[in-house]
Amino acid sequence: MIPAMPATAATARQASVTALRFGRAASMGALAALILFAGVWGSWGTAQHVMLTKGRERGTVKVTRCDGGTCSGPFTPQSEGAKARTRVEIEKSVAVRKGETYDVVLKPGTGDALRCGPAGILYAWLPLGGALLLASVVVAGGMRLMRVAWVLGLTGAGLLTAAFAAVR
């Protein structure tokens, strides 16, 4: 037979277990929040130009050349105040092919073009999609909140899938 613990020892043990559970949940919650913040921060640098296009130069670029990590081509303006340019650069990715024409917005004060429209918006938010997937693992494993983890994971997977489908 196991001897019974005194009431004070059992209470102290229960308090320490509760404190450890709270500490784990708080630290994993902070980590998940940090991951999501990093995803938003990584996306916002591009997304702000793509989503808030009022007052920015909008138009099209016909990709004529690709070297290394960038492609370039002539810019044809479509918004008021935009001027034609013989060469702007757009990041080379799976979303940009030589010979194709894309709707773009120019970063202010540069010759850098970013895809706009639904494909550009989804592509800009890809870092957030990855952060949602990673945060779902932290929430499921560290905080034991399975429903929240599923929502985060499915949202991230949906964002990545939508971006993949839109840029094709």
XYZ file of C-alpha atoms in Angstrom:
168
model
C 0.000 0.000 0.000
C 1.273 3.466 -0.882
C 1.424 5.862 2.003
C -0.782 8.927 1.576
C 0.962 12.255 1.051
C 0.376 14.968 3.529
C -2.127 17.561 2.292
C 0.543 20.270 1.997
C 2.854 18.122 -0.197
C 0.014 17.134 -2.540
C -1.101 20.744 -2.834
C 2.451 21.904 -3.544
C 2.902 19.233 -6.211
C -0.399 20.135 -7.852
C 0.553 23.827 -7.829
C 3.921 23.111 -9.470
C 2.293 20.965 -12.175
C -0.225 23.734 -12.849
C 2.571 26.309 -13.025
C 4.519 24.165 -15.498
C 1.449 23.708 -17.708
C 0.760 27.428 -17.644
C 4.411 28.198 -18.413
C 4.429 25.801 -21.360
C 1.203 27.220 -22.758
C 2.380 30.811 -22.294
C 5.772 30.227 -23.882
C 4.311 28.289 -26.833
C 1.635 30.958 -27.263
C 4.334 33.636 -27.357
C 6.316 31.580 -29.888
C 3.245 31.083 -32.099
C 2.481 34.821 -31.926
C 6.098 35.619 -32.855
C 5.938 33.256 -35.839
C 2.699 34.842 -37.053
C 4.095 38.358 -36.559
C 7.172 37.403 -38.594
C 4.907 36.069 -41.357
C 2.925 39.303 -41.508
C 6.128 41.367 -41.374
C 7.680 39.341 -44.197
C 4.573 39.698 -46.334
C 3.751 43.336 -45.684
C 6.857 44.707 -47.419
C 5.446 43.565 -50.762
C 1.736 43.373 -49.947
C 1.436 47.057 -49.109
C 2.458 48.040 -52.629
C 0.254 45.422 -54.266
C -2.868 46.027 -52.169
C -2.705 49.806 -51.719
C -2.186 50.848 -55.340
C -3.891 54.252 -55.199
C -1.358 56.906 -56.194
C 1.187 54.359 -57.407
C 2.285 53.753 -60.991
C 0.281 50.847 -62.415
C 0.587 49.248 -65.805
C 1.853 46.209 -67.640
C 5.290 44.782 -68.280
C 6.122 42.452 -71.149
C 8.965 40.252 -69.964
C 11.648 40.213 -72.651
C 14.715 39.088 -70.708
C 15.499 36.964 -67.643
C 18.913 36.851 -65.970
C 19.680 35.312 -62.604
C 16.956 36.231 -60.137
C 15.272 39.012 -62.116
C 13.390 39.502 -65.357
C 12.952 42.772 -67.199
C 10.960 44.392 -69.950
C 9.251 47.602 -71.055
C 6.600 49.188 -68.818
C 3.354 50.423 -70.383
C 1.444 52.753 -68.022
C -2.259 52.310 -67.285
C -2.775 54.723 -64.385
C -2.872 58.486 -64.315
C 0.552 59.984 -63.649
C 2.463 56.857 -64.629
C 5.126 57.222 -67.295
C 6.336 54.713 -69.838
C 9.716 53.148 -69.143
C 11.945 51.179 -71.441
C 13.003 48.793 -68.684
C 11.652 47.732 -65.302
C 12.662 44.699 -63.284
C 10.415 42.054 -61.791
C 11.563 39.220 -59.538
C 11.999 35.959 -61.400
C 9.909 33.217 -59.867
C 7.486 30.504 -60.866
C 4.992 33.324 -61.393
C 6.980 35.106 -64.152
C 7.843 33.731 -67.584
C 9.701 35.247 -70.511
C 7.394 36.451 -73.285
C 4.366 36.942 -71.008
C 2.704 40.258 -70.106
C 1.780 40.960 -66.480
C -0.203 43.624 -64.652
C 2.231 45.303 -62.275
C 2.598 48.148 -59.831
C 5.939 49.928 -59.414
C 7.533 50.450 -56.026
C 7.735 54.199 -55.425
C 11.019 55.760 -56.530
C 12.365 52.572 -58.130
C 12.136 50.571 -61.315
C 11.061 47.461 -59.423
C 7.740 45.979 -60.536
C 5.443 43.775 -58.468
C 2.583 41.693 -59.824
C -0.778 43.128 -58.877
C -4.302 41.811 -58.937
C -5.436 38.630 -57.192
C -2.322 36.666 -58.168
C -0.005 39.394 -56.892
C -1.878 39.752 -53.623
C -1.835 36.018 -52.926
C 1.833 35.778 -53.930
C 2.712 38.662 -51.601
C 1.114 36.877 -48.635
C 3.011 33.581 -49.124
C 5.268 34.161 -46.082
C 2.154 34.446 -43.920
C 0.861 31.149 -45.326
C 4.067 29.408 -44.294
C 3.945 31.056 -40.881
C 0.380 29.831 -40.373
C 1.459 26.263 -41.106
C 4.412 26.497 -38.723
C 2.351 28.140 -35.993
C -0.240 25.363 -36.261
C 2.408 22.804 -35.310
C 3.486 24.905 -32.318
C -0.110 25.407 -31.178
C -0.936 21.700 -31.535
C 2.223 20.374 -29.899
C 2.958 23.026 -27.309
C -0.441 24.330 -26.341
C -2.553 21.224 -27.050
C -5.217 23.332 -28.799
C -6.087 20.993 -31.648
C -9.032 22.899 -33.122
C -7.106 26.160 -33.237
C -4.154 24.320 -34.770
C -6.375 22.820 -37.464
C -7.820 26.235 -38.295
C -4.329 27.765 -38.543
C -2.993 24.881 -40.615
C -5.916 24.746 -43.028
C -5.848 28.537 -43.453
C -2.134 28.423 -44.271
C -2.553 25.503 -46.645
C -5.489 27.254 -48.312
C -3.483 30.437 -48.794
C -0.542 28.540 -50.298
C -2.828 26.515 -52.570
C -4.731 29.604 -53.739
C -1.463 31.419 -54.493
C -0.185 28.422 -56.447
C -3.399 28.224 -58.475
C -3.559 31.990 -59.097
C -0.009 32.506 -60.387
C -0.203 29.743 -62.966
